[in-house]
Short mmCIF file of C-alpha atoms in Angstrom, two decimals:
data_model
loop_
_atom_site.label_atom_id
_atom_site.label_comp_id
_atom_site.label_asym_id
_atom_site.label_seq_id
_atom_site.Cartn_x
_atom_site.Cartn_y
_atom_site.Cartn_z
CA UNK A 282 74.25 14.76 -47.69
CA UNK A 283 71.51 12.17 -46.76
CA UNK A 284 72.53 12.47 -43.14
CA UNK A 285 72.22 16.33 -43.63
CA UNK A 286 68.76 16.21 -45.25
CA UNK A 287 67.62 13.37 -42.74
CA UNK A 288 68.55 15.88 -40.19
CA UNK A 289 66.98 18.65 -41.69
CA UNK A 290 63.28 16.24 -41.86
CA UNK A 291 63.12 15.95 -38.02
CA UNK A 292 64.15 19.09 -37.05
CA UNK A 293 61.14 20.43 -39.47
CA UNK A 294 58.65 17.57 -37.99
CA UNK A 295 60.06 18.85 -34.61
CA UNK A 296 59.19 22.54 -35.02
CA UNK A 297 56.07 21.85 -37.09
CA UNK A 298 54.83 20.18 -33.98
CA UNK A 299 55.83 23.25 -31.89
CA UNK A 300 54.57 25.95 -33.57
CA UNK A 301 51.32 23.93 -34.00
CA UNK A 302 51.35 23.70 -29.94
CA UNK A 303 52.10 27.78 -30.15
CA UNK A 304 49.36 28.46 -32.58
CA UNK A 305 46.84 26.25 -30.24
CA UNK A 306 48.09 28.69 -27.01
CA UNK A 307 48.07 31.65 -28.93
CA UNK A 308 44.49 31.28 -30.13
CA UNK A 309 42.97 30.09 -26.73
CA UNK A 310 44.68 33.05 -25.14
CA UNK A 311 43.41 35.75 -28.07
CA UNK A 312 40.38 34.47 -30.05
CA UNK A 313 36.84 35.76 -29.28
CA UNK A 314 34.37 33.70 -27.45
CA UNK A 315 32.99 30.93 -29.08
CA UNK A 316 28.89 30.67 -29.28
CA UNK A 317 29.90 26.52 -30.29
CA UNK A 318 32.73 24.42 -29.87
CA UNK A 319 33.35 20.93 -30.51
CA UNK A 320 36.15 19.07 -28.96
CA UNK A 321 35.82 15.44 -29.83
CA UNK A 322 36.85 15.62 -33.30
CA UNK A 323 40.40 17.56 -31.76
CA UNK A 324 40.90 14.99 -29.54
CA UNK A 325 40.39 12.20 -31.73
CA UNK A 326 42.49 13.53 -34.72
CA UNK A 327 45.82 13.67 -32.46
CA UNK A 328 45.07 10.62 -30.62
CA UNK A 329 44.13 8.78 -34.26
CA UNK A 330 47.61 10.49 -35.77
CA UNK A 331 49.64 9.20 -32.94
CA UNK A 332 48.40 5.76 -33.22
CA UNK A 333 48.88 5.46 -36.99
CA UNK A 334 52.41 7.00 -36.29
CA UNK A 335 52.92 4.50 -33.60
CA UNK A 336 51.18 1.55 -35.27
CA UNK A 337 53.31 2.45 -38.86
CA UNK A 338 56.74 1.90 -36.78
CA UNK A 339 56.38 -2.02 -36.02
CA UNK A 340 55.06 -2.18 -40.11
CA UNK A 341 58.34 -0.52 -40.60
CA UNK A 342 60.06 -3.09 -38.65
CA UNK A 343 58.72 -6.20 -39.98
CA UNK A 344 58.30 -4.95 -43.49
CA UNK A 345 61.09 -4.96 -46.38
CA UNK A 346 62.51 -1.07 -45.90
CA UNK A 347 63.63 1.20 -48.78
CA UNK A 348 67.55 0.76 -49.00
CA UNK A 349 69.56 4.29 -48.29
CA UNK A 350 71.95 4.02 -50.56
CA UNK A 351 69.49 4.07 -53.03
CA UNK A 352 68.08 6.88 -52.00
CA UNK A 353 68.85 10.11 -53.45
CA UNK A 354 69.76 13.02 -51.79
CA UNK A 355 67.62 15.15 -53.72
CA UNK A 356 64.66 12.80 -53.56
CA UNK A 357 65.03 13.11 -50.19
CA UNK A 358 65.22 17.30 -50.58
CA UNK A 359 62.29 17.04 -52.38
CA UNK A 360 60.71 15.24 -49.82
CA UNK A 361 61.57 18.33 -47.35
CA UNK A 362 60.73 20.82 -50.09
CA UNK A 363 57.03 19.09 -50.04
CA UNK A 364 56.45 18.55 -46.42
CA UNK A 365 57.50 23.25 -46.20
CA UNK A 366 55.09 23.31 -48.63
CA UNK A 367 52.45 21.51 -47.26
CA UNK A 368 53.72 23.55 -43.29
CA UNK A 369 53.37 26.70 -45.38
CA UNK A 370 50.08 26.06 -47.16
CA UNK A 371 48.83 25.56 -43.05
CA UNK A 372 50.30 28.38 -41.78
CA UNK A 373 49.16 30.54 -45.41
CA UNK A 374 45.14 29.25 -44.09
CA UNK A 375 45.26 29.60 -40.43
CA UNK A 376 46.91 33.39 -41.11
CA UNK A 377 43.81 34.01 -43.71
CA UNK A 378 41.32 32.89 -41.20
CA UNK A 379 42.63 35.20 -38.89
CA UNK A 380 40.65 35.60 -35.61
CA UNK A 381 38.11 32.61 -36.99
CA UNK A 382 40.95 30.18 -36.47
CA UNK A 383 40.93 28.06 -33.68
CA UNK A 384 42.32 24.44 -32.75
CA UNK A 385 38.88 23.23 -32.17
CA UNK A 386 35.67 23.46 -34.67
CA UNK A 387 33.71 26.37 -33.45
CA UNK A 388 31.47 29.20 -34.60
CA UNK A 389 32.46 32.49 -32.93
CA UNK A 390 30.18 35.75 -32.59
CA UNK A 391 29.30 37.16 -36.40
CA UNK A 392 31.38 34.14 -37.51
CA UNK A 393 31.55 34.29 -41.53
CA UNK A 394 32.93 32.50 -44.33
CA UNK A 395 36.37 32.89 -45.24
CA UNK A 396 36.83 33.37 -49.02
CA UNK A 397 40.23 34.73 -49.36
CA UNK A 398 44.18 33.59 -49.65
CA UNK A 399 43.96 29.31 -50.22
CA UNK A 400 40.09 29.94 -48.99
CA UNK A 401 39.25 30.88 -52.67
CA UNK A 402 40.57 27.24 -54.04
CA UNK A 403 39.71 25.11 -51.13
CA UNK A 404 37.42 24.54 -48.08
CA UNK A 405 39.41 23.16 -45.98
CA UNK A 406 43.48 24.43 -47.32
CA UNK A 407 44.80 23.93 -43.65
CA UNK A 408 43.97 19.91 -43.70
CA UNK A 409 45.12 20.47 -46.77
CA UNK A 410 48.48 21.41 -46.07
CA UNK A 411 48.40 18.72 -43.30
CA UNK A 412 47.72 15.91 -45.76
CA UNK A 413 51.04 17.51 -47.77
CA UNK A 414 53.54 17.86 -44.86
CA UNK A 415 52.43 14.60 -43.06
CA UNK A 416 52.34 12.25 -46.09
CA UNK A 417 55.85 13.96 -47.30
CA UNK A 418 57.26 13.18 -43.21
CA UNK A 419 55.73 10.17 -43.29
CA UNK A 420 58.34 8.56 -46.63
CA UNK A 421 60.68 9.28 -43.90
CA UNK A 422 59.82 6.12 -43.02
CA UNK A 423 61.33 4.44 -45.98
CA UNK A 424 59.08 1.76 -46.30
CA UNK A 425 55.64 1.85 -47.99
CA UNK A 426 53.71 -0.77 -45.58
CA UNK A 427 54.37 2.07 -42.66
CA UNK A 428 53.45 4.88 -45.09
CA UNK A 429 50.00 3.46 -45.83
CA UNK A 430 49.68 2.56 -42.46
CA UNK A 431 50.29 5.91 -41.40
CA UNK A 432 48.39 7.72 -44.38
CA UNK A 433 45.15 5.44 -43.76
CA UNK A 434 45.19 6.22 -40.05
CA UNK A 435 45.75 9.93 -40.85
CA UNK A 436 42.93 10.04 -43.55
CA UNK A 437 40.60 8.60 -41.56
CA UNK A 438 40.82 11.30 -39.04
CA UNK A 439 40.68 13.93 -41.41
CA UNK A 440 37.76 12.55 -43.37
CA UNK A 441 35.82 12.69 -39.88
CA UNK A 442 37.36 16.18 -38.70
CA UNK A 443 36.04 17.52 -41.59
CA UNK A 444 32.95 16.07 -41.47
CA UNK A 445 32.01 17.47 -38.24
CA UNK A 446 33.59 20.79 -39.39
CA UNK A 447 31.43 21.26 -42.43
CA UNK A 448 28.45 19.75 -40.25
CA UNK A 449 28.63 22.67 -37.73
CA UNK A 450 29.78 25.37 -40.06
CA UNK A 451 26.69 24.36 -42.49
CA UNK A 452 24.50 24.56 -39.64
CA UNK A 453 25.62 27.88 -38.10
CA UNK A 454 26.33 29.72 -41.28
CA UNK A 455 23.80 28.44 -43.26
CA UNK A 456 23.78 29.39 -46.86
CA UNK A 457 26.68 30.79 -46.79
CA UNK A 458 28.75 28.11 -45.70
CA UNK A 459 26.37 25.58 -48.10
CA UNK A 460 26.83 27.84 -51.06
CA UNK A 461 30.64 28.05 -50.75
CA UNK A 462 30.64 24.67 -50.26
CA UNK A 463 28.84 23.84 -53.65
CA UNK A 464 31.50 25.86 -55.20
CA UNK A 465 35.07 25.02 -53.50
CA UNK A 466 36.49 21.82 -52.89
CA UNK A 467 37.51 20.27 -50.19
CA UNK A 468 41.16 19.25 -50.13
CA UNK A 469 41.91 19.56 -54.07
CA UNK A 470 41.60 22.24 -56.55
CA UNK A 471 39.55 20.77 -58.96
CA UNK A 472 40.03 17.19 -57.74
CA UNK A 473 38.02 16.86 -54.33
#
């Protein structure tokens, strides 16, 4: 069954990946003109993901790995069950944002806050759900040195994505965005 379930991890890291690339298309191709948009932080997120991803393999390599046959097969389905979860919650926050949503952090024409679906516990539900699925993919690993490897490499480029996001939106929005940010937190209902 661990075969099964192993099988089951990369074919959901696999299509994660792809409809990511599909929601990227689909929103260049169909969202309204942006009157700001801000690249870098893009850019740098993927680039910063791939190298912890490629950095956490050697770790995994030279480091003591979690033994298989200890493993659990329904440790290992919980592990999928988390990393849907955390695919879902993004998918649940890019599908409330509707036509706001875009791959790159932008302000669009009468651009507002979003307050409903995850919006109403969370800024930010869609890094959210990142965090989730990646850190769930990322015990795939089986080894811990390669998970914090990965997960440090990962939060670092989500801390700064979101601080250039909130930057912009608090900027262009103004109170709004402020005043729903004094109120909702970022990543954690009722944590952070």
């Amino acid at each position: 069954m661990n075969n099964d379930i192993e099988l089951a991890l990369r074919i959901t890291l696999y299509a994660w990946l792809a409809c990511e690339l599909a929601l990227q298309v689909r929103q260049l191709m169909s969202s309204a003109p942006t009157e700001r948009t801000e690249w870098r932080s893009l850019l740098l997120f993927v680039v910063a993901l791939g190298a912890a991803g490629w950095a956490a393999h050697p770790v995994a390599h030279a480091t003591p790995a979690l033994d298989y046959s200890t493993t659990s097969a329904g440790a290992r389905l919980a592990v999928l069950i988390v990393a849907w979860a955390g695919i879902g919650l993004r998918l649940w926050a890019i599908v409330a944002l509707g036509r706001f949503f875009r791959g790159t952090v932008h302000v669009q024409r009468d651009h507002q806050v979003v307050r409903s679906g995850p919006y109403r516990w969370v800024r930010h539900p869609a890094y959210s759900g990142i965090a989730l699925a990646g850190l769930a993919l990322g015990v795939t690993y089986d080894n811990a040195a390669a998970l914090l490897v990965f997960a440090a490499g990962g939060a670092l480029a989500l801390g700064y994505r979101i601080h250039v996001e909130e930057k912009l939106l608090s900027e262009a929005l103004g109170t709004a965005y402020t005043e729903y940010a004094a109120t909702t937190p970022r990543l954690i209902p009722g944590v952070w």
